[in-house]
C-alpha cells in the first residue's frame, strides 16, 4: 500500500477512483462533504436528505458527480456529531476503516483519497488512518491452492487529504502509520500460517530476512539446541525435547543511527516473545475441539518481529533487542512429563506439574538471557494463559508489572494507539501458589488467578531490570467465523517506542 497526502484546497479536482468524505447523522455535512456538495451543485445534500442518514460506519458510493473529478465519492457515516469523539482518534479511525472497506469492495477502485475526519492532532490522525487502512485491506492467501481473486486487495494507493498548513505533520503520521501497518501485516501473516509451515526454523528465517532487508540497522543471531543447552537453558530445552522440530533462540539487535552516536547511559529496551509454533499441551494434552488455534501460540514472537520491521522502517533513534524462544510443545517419548524437574538458566529448579504451562518454561530462560544487555526495560509478550482471556476477553491485553513507571508508559501507549492494555495485580501473596515440594518453584499455581500466577512465575526470573509482561492470549487473534491474527500488540509496542524516541 502506498500512502500520500494532498491538500484540501481543490478537493473536487483530485483525480482518484474514489474520494471519501464524512457525513454526520441527521444530515450534517463535514467540511469536506460541504466542499464537494458545493462543487456538485447540491448533489451530496440531496442524497443525504433522501437515502443516507450518516449512521456510524455506513457508506454510500456516488458515481460521476458533475463538477467533481473523482470517479466516485464515498459518503462515510460518522454518527451523531455529539457522539463523534473528537478528543481521541477512535471515531476517525473507524470512519477511515469504513471508507477503505467500501473502496476495497468496489470493483475498479485502486486509489482512495479520504478526508472523513477532523478535530484531532493531524499526526495522530494520519497515523491512525494509515494503521486502519493497512488493517482493513489485509488479506491472507498464503496457503490457498486457488486464491480468491475477488477477495484480493485492489486498493493500491491511499491519499489523506489535509489542510495545506498541516502537510509535514500529516506526512510524518502517515509514515509512522504505514510502518506500523506493515509490521502488523507481518505479525498477522506469521500468526495465520499453519504450524507445519511456520516452524521455529521459519521464524528464524523470517528474522534473517528482516536483517538482510534492513542491513544498516538490524542484526540477527540464531542459536540452535546445542548452543541453548550450553547456555544452561534447561527449561526452554526441555519443552523443545518433545518435538521433532528443532528449537531456535533468535536474538535481534536494532541500532538506530542517532542512538549509536549518543552515548546514553540507559541500556536497550528488550522485547521477549513467546514463540510456541504449536502448543498441543504436551503430555498434559489439550482437548481436540479448538486445538488448531494453538498455531497462534507464537503471536508474541510474531509481534516482536512485526515491531522490529516497523522500527527499522521508521529508523527510530533507539537501541532495541528482540529475543524469541521458539519451539513446539508436543507429546512424545522424549517430552516433559508431569512431575519432571528441570534446571533453568538462572539456576532455579522448576517442577513441571502441567506440561501445558510451557510458555513460562521457555520465557524464563529468555528473561535470564536478557540480563546480559543491561536493559533499561524488558517487556515480554506472550499468549500465556486462557485465564487472561477469561479475565479480560479480547478487548484488553493483560499488563503485569511491579514497576509503576513502565506500567504507566505502556498503558498510555496502548490508549494512544487504540491497542489497550489493562493492569492486573502482582501482589507477593500470589507467589505462595507456586510452592513446590520438590523444586524451587512449580510451573502452575492452581485454578485461582491463573494469569496472575503465570506472571508471578516469570517475575522470579526478571529481577535484574524493570520488567513488564503482556498476556495477549485474548487480543492477538480471534476465533470463530473471522478466525485470524489481529496484529496486536504491535501498535502498543510501537507507540511505546515512539514515545521513548521522542
Ligand atoms: N498457549 C496457552 C494459553 C492460551 C490458551 C492461549 C487459550 C490462547 C488461548 C498456554 O500455553 C496454556 O496452555 N496455558 C494453560 C496454563 C495452565 C495449564 C496453568 C492454560 O491457560 O490453560
Ligand atoms: Mn500450553
Ligand atoms: Zn502455550
XYZ file of C-alpha atoms and ligand atoms in Angstrom:
526
model
C 0.000 0.000 0.000
C 1.239 3.438 -0.901
C 0.312 6.398 1.287
C 0.492 10.084 0.438
C -1.022 13.405 1.435
C -2.744 16.082 -0.560
C -4.244 19.406 0.465
C -7.965 20.158 0.622
C -7.594 23.330 -1.477
C -9.225 21.797 -4.530
C -10.842 18.673 -3.204
C -13.229 18.474 -6.138
C -10.341 18.423 -8.627
C -8.491 15.439 -7.145
C -8.147 12.689 -9.735
C -8.770 9.398 -7.989
C -11.025 6.394 -8.426
C -12.671 7.173 -5.096
C -12.872 10.113 -2.722
C -14.233 9.566 0.784
C -15.920 12.360 2.749
C -17.726 12.242 6.081
C -21.371 12.874 6.865
C -22.720 13.157 10.406
C -26.093 11.748 11.411
C -29.104 13.983 10.733
C -27.591 15.203 7.510
C -24.828 17.418 8.874
C -22.035 17.514 6.301
C -18.361 17.529 7.305
C -16.356 20.429 5.832
C -15.060 18.146 3.085
C -18.544 16.907 2.215
C -19.697 20.529 2.161
C -16.979 21.385 -0.360
C -17.933 18.525 -2.652
C -21.611 19.371 -2.314
C -20.956 22.920 -3.462
C -18.838 21.751 -6.418
C -21.504 19.216 -7.393
C -24.359 21.698 -7.148
C -26.040 20.221 -4.087
C -25.824 16.587 -5.156
C -24.492 15.393 -1.782
C -27.132 17.216 0.244
C -29.856 15.811 -1.989
C -28.716 12.238 -1.331
C -28.246 12.880 2.368
C -31.837 14.149 2.568
C -33.311 11.069 0.953
C -31.180 7.982 1.397
C -28.096 8.441 3.577
C -28.564 9.103 7.263
C -24.874 9.189 8.283
C -25.056 6.254 10.665
C -21.564 5.490 12.037
C -19.778 3.096 9.712
C -22.391 3.263 6.917
C -21.133 4.032 3.422
C -22.721 5.029 0.129
C -20.950 5.233 -3.196
C -21.943 8.047 -5.580
C -20.757 7.914 -9.161
C -19.770 10.521 -11.742
C -20.841 13.644 -9.856
C -20.946 16.721 -12.075
C -18.144 19.133 -11.205
C -16.113 16.550 -9.264
C -13.007 14.928 -10.781
C -13.038 11.823 -8.578
C -14.781 8.947 -10.356
C -16.684 8.102 -7.177
C -17.487 9.886 -3.967
C -17.873 7.597 -0.951
C -20.038 9.087 1.784
C -18.892 7.758 5.143
C -21.269 7.920 8.109
C -19.710 9.487 11.202
C -22.682 9.017 13.527
C -24.148 11.740 15.765
C -21.985 14.837 15.896
C -22.136 14.937 19.697
C -21.065 11.267 19.895
C -18.223 11.706 17.452
C -15.256 11.621 19.742
C -13.035 14.445 18.637
C -10.614 14.113 21.516
C -9.428 10.653 20.601
C -8.992 9.423 17.063
C -11.106 6.310 17.610
C -14.058 7.648 15.619
C -11.668 8.884 12.991
C -10.060 5.513 12.634
C -13.407 3.748 12.405
C -14.568 6.113 9.715
C -11.384 5.635 7.770
C -11.641 1.856 8.024
C -15.219 2.024 6.701
C -14.039 4.076 3.747
C -11.298 1.571 2.995
C -13.599 -1.404 3.202
C -16.096 0.292 0.892
C -13.352 1.213 -1.557
C -11.818 -2.227 -1.302
C -15.086 -3.934 -2.160
C -15.824 -1.653 -5.065
C -14.652 -3.096 -8.349
C -12.188 -0.849 -10.172
C -11.138 1.292 -7.222
C -7.365 1.442 -6.978
C -6.836 4.820 -5.378
C -8.699 6.358 -2.473
C -8.470 9.938 -1.317
C -10.018 10.410 2.067
C -10.953 13.294 4.269
C -13.510 11.868 6.612
C -12.368 13.179 9.927
C -11.367 16.357 11.671
C -10.652 17.960 15.021
C -7.713 15.840 16.231
C -3.976 16.250 16.030
C -3.113 15.749 12.391
C -0.106 13.496 13.060
C -2.120 11.169 15.300
C -4.970 11.270 12.802
C -2.931 10.301 9.767
C -1.053 7.690 11.781
C -4.341 6.116 12.884
C -5.683 6.359 9.339
C -2.707 4.540 7.849
C -2.873 1.827 10.512
C -6.581 1.280 9.942
C -6.145 1.312 6.167
C -3.472 -1.364 6.449
C -5.629 -3.433 8.776
C -8.795 -3.059 6.713
C -7.084 -4.127 3.497
C -5.173 -7.108 4.951
C -5.767 -10.314 3.069
C -4.345 -13.781 3.747
C -3.898 -16.174 0.845
C -0.525 -17.836 1.515
C -1.917 -21.353 1.819
C -4.736 -21.434 -0.735
C -4.192 -23.573 -3.835
C -6.518 -21.288 -5.740
C -6.549 -17.780 -4.238
C -9.926 -15.989 -4.359
C -9.267 -13.138 -6.784
C -12.383 -11.234 -5.711
C -11.149 -11.115 -2.123
C -7.719 -9.814 -3.029
C -6.984 -6.197 -2.154
C -7.498 -3.861 -5.070
C -6.611 -0.652 -3.298
C -3.073 0.342 -4.171
C -2.821 3.920 -3.052
C -4.441 5.949 -0.290
C -4.197 9.703 -0.135
C -5.027 11.530 3.044
C -6.484 14.921 2.260
C -5.386 17.591 4.744
C -5.271 21.346 5.242
C -2.321 22.941 3.457
C -0.574 24.044 6.651
C -0.570 20.528 8.051
C 1.348 18.679 5.348
C 4.624 17.975 7.173
C 2.931 16.645 10.322
C 0.482 14.705 8.184
C 3.275 13.057 6.236
C 5.083 12.148 9.441
C 1.943 10.495 10.817
C 1.391 8.611 7.570
C 4.960 7.359 7.542
C 4.630 6.133 11.121
C 1.238 4.567 10.500
C 2.396 2.953 7.264
C 5.380 1.336 9.003
C 3.183 0.113 11.866
C 0.689 -1.274 9.336
C 3.497 -3.162 7.570
C 4.677 -4.537 10.907
C 1.138 -5.676 11.736
C 0.807 -7.354 8.350
C 3.942 -9.403 9.037
C 2.692 -10.277 12.532
C -0.710 -11.340 11.230
C 0.636 -13.475 8.416
C 3.085 -15.274 10.717
C 0.226 -15.907 13.166
C -2.102 -17.164 10.444
C 0.431 -19.509 8.832
C -0.087 -23.124 9.937
C 2.251 -24.859 12.359
C 3.680 -27.140 9.678
C 4.946 -24.108 7.748
C 5.587 -21.534 10.466
C 8.074 -23.613 12.456
C 10.826 -22.316 14.770
C 13.158 -22.511 11.757
C 10.699 -20.437 9.697
C 10.595 -17.757 12.398
C 14.414 -17.673 12.410
C 14.492 -17.397 8.616
C 11.972 -14.541 8.795
C 14.249 -12.740 11.268
C 17.247 -13.292 8.973
C 15.296 -11.933 6.016
C 14.420 -8.802 8.005
C 18.080 -8.329 8.909
C 19.013 -8.596 5.220
C 16.354 -6.058 4.248
C 17.480 -3.562 6.915
C 21.202 -4.278 6.745
C 22.352 -0.992 8.221
C 20.454 -1.149 11.479
C 19.309 -4.717 12.154
C 21.420 -7.748 13.118
C 20.264 -11.253 13.916
C 21.846 -14.256 15.591
C 20.161 -17.654 15.775
C 21.085 -20.178 18.472
C 20.370 -23.896 17.990
C 19.774 -26.625 20.561
C 23.476 -27.228 21.295
C 24.067 -23.511 21.988
C 20.899 -23.226 24.079
C 21.946 -26.206 26.182
C 25.476 -24.852 26.523
C 23.952 -21.665 27.949
C 22.172 -23.779 30.550
C 18.660 -23.070 29.269
C 17.414 -26.376 30.639
C 13.824 -25.186 30.994
C 13.456 -23.977 27.386
C 15.284 -27.035 26.014
C 13.008 -29.387 27.977
C 9.897 -28.092 26.194
C 11.516 -28.486 22.758
C 12.663 -32.026 23.541
C 9.193 -33.484 22.919
C 9.128 -32.376 19.287
C 10.839 -33.468 16.072
C 11.112 -29.789 15.057
C 14.389 -28.268 16.269
C 14.178 -25.249 18.592
C 15.504 -21.812 17.706
C 16.554 -18.976 20.008
C 16.518 -15.775 17.986
C 18.420 -12.637 19.018
C 17.579 -9.449 17.105
C 19.549 -6.251 17.614
C 18.284 -2.956 16.262
C 20.566 0.067 16.494
C 19.127 3.348 15.275
C 21.562 5.927 13.867
C 21.225 8.708 16.408
C 21.221 6.099 19.195
C 24.664 4.909 18.069
C 26.130 8.395 18.419
C 24.592 9.485 21.700
C 26.377 7.643 24.485
C 23.259 7.312 26.579
C 23.714 5.655 29.944
C 20.451 3.761 29.658
C 20.599 0.272 28.166
C 18.379 -1.030 25.379
C 14.716 -1.932 25.586
C 14.447 -5.720 25.285
C 11.332 -7.320 23.776
C 10.897 -11.021 24.563
C 8.425 -13.090 22.519
C 6.853 -16.480 23.251
C 7.333 -18.475 20.069
C 5.498 -21.782 20.577
C 4.744 -22.561 16.919
C 2.260 -25.199 18.057
C 1.023 -25.912 21.570
C -0.623 -29.332 21.814
C -0.277 -29.136 25.586
C 2.334 -31.910 25.522
C 1.650 -34.927 27.765
C -0.965 -32.778 29.580
C -2.635 -32.721 26.185
C -5.342 -30.212 25.227
C -8.859 -31.185 24.075
C -9.210 -31.667 20.293
C -12.048 -29.218 19.610
C -10.126 -25.981 19.025
C -6.577 -27.276 19.205
C -5.845 -25.860 15.727
C -5.943 -22.412 17.336
C -2.734 -23.220 19.166
C -0.826 -22.385 15.987
C -1.319 -18.812 17.286
C 0.855 -19.574 20.288
C 3.771 -17.822 18.569
C 1.967 -14.471 18.317
C 4.263 -12.969 20.962
C 7.235 -13.816 18.756
C 5.368 -12.552 15.687
C 4.658 -9.225 17.388
C 8.360 -8.847 18.191
C 9.198 -9.431 14.517
C 6.442 -7.046 13.386
C 7.663 -4.386 15.788
C 11.245 -4.754 14.542
C 10.032 -4.399 10.973
C 8.263 -1.143 11.858
C 11.220 0.086 13.949
C 13.697 -0.492 11.147
C 11.436 1.033 8.509
C 10.992 4.159 10.656
C 14.691 4.280 11.616
C 13.861 5.275 15.191
C 16.922 6.519 17.129
C 16.836 3.744 19.731
C 18.649 0.570 20.759
C 16.235 -2.346 20.926
C 16.928 -6.053 21.438
C 14.452 -8.776 20.475
C 14.608 -12.265 21.993
C 12.450 -15.087 20.681
C 12.280 -18.524 22.272
C 10.780 -20.722 19.556
C 9.834 -24.403 19.694
C 6.859 -26.763 19.545
C 5.108 -28.245 22.577
C 4.359 -31.863 21.648
C 3.695 -35.160 23.422
C 6.209 -37.941 22.762
C 8.511 -40.404 24.427
C 11.044 -37.631 24.924
C 8.595 -34.990 26.099
C 8.404 -33.446 29.578
C 6.260 -35.472 31.991
C 4.236 -34.104 34.891
C 6.491 -34.274 37.924
C 9.720 -33.738 35.981
C 12.145 -31.228 37.471
C 14.269 -29.084 35.146
C 17.005 -26.542 35.840
C 16.628 -23.089 34.319
C 19.480 -20.855 33.138
C 19.043 -18.813 36.332
C 19.883 -21.916 38.383
C 16.382 -22.130 39.838
C 14.829 -25.581 39.516
C 11.244 -25.963 38.276
C 8.784 -28.773 38.929
C 6.630 -29.248 35.839
C 3.216 -30.117 37.209
C 1.455 -29.429 33.911
C 3.283 -29.651 30.581
C 0.697 -27.296 29.056
C 2.097 -24.429 31.134
C 5.038 -24.386 28.700
C 5.097 -20.698 27.787
C 6.610 -19.669 31.100
C 9.150 -22.505 30.767
C 10.557 -21.074 27.538
C 10.223 -17.423 28.590
C 12.042 -17.791 31.919
C 15.315 -18.677 30.197
C 14.913 -15.845 27.692
C 14.365 -13.431 30.610
C 17.608 -14.615 32.217
C 19.440 -14.265 28.883
C 18.146 -10.649 28.714
C 20.277 -9.686 31.746
C 23.441 -9.533 29.611
C 22.149 -6.466 27.769
C 21.826 -4.429 30.995
C 18.419 -3.348 29.709
C 16.583 -0.154 30.661
C 13.363 -2.166 30.341
C 12.309 -5.687 29.396
C 8.833 -6.360 28.021
C 7.746 -9.919 27.316
C 4.814 -10.612 25.025
C 3.040 -13.954 25.231
C -0.202 -15.807 24.548
C 0.336 -17.122 28.029
C -2.949 -18.093 29.707
C -6.548 -18.980 28.977
C -7.240 -17.368 32.367
C -6.308 -13.966 30.911
C -8.951 -14.454 28.209
C -11.490 -15.245 30.935
C -10.499 -12.120 32.881
C -10.234 -9.542 30.071
C -11.732 -11.080 26.926
C -10.443 -9.798 23.613
C -10.672 -6.094 24.481
C -7.616 -5.534 26.666
C -4.196 -7.108 26.797
C -3.233 -8.136 30.347
C -0.421 -5.966 31.683
C 1.614 -7.182 34.652
C 4.434 -5.211 36.230
C 5.757 -4.193 39.605
C 7.266 -1.088 38.037
C 4.717 1.757 38.032
C 6.626 3.955 35.564
C 6.946 1.190 32.996
C 3.341 0.085 33.520
C 2.044 3.652 33.097
C 4.113 4.175 29.960
C 2.668 1.023 28.404
C -0.913 1.830 29.440
C -0.583 5.324 27.966
C 0.913 3.991 24.749
C -1.909 1.477 24.448
C -4.557 4.184 24.794
C -2.831 6.451 22.267
C -2.510 3.578 19.792
C -6.051 2.298 20.472
C -4.484 -1.039 21.332
C -5.307 -1.005 25.009
C -3.980 -2.950 27.980
C -5.382 -3.330 31.497
C -3.136 -3.549 34.519
C -3.512 -6.690 36.609
C -2.332 -7.255 40.201
C 1.002 -8.812 41.130
C 0.901 -8.909 44.923
C 3.557 -11.081 46.571
C 0.758 -13.024 48.279
C 0.060 -14.781 44.943
C 3.603 -16.180 44.900
C 2.622 -18.736 47.573
C 0.603 -20.644 44.988
C 3.827 -21.550 43.175
C 5.340 -23.517 46.055
C 6.715 -26.946 45.149
C 7.678 -29.813 47.447
C 10.409 -30.926 45.069
C 11.882 -27.835 43.371
C 12.446 -24.114 43.869
C 9.198 -23.334 42.063
C 6.237 -25.135 40.461
C 5.157 -24.237 36.929
C 1.470 -23.882 37.824
C -0.325 -22.116 40.640
C -3.646 -23.935 40.760
C -7.040 -22.874 39.426
C -7.226 -19.426 41.046
C -5.880 -16.284 39.372
C -4.160 -18.256 36.606
C -2.998 -15.229 34.619
C -1.538 -13.658 37.771
C 0.359 -16.736 38.947
C 1.806 -17.140 35.438
C 3.113 -13.568 35.676
C 4.388 -14.263 39.202
C 6.320 -17.239 37.849
C 8.005 -15.011 35.244
C 8.785 -12.332 37.845
C 11.173 -14.752 39.592
C 13.401 -14.570 36.516
C 13.093 -10.837 35.872
C 14.542 -9.283 38.994
C 17.597 -7.667 37.398
C 15.792 -4.899 35.449
C 12.479 -3.024 35.105
C 10.117 -5.592 33.620
C 6.587 -5.848 32.287
C 4.641 -8.789 30.921
C 1.891 -8.553 28.299
C -0.515 -11.510 28.181
C -2.002 -11.328 24.683
C -3.877 -14.665 24.710
C -7.173 -12.785 24.179
C -6.047 -9.957 21.916
C -3.507 -11.378 19.433
C -6.030 -13.379 17.442
C -9.729 -14.015 17.233
C -11.589 -17.292 16.873
C -14.894 -18.162 15.234
C -16.036 -17.226 11.733
C -13.460 -14.451 11.343
C -10.648 -16.538 12.801
C -7.330 -14.811 12.362
C -4.427 -12.928 13.860
C -5.073 -9.271 14.746
C -1.572 -7.795 14.677
C -1.889 -6.680 18.294
C 0.039 -5.510 20.292
C 2.320 -4.078 17.567
C 0.593 -0.648 17.719
C 1.025 -0.510 21.518
C 4.682 -1.535 21.365
C 5.465 0.880 18.544
C 3.734 3.746 20.336
C 5.795 2.949 23.439
C 8.989 3.020 21.362
C 7.921 6.218 19.550
C 7.373 7.787 22.990
C 10.842 6.599 24.086
C 12.431 8.106 20.993
C 10.679 11.467 21.473
N -0.941 -21.202 24.982
C -1.708 -21.495 26.128
C -2.574 -20.328 26.587
C -3.723 -19.980 25.695
C -4.949 -20.558 25.928
C -3.603 -19.044 24.713
C -6.021 -20.204 25.144
C -4.669 -18.698 23.919
C -5.891 -19.273 24.150
C -0.777 -21.850 27.293
O 0.394 -22.485 26.946
C -1.531 -22.774 28.171
O -1.827 -23.851 27.732
N -1.836 -22.341 29.393
C -2.558 -23.116 30.300
C -1.924 -22.943 31.645
C -2.445 -23.899 32.687
C -2.037 -25.317 32.367
C -1.903 -23.490 34.038
C -3.999 -22.601 30.305
O -4.213 -21.397 30.186
O -4.900 -23.425 30.380
Mn 0.185 -24.559 26.799
Zn 1.106 -22.129 25.099
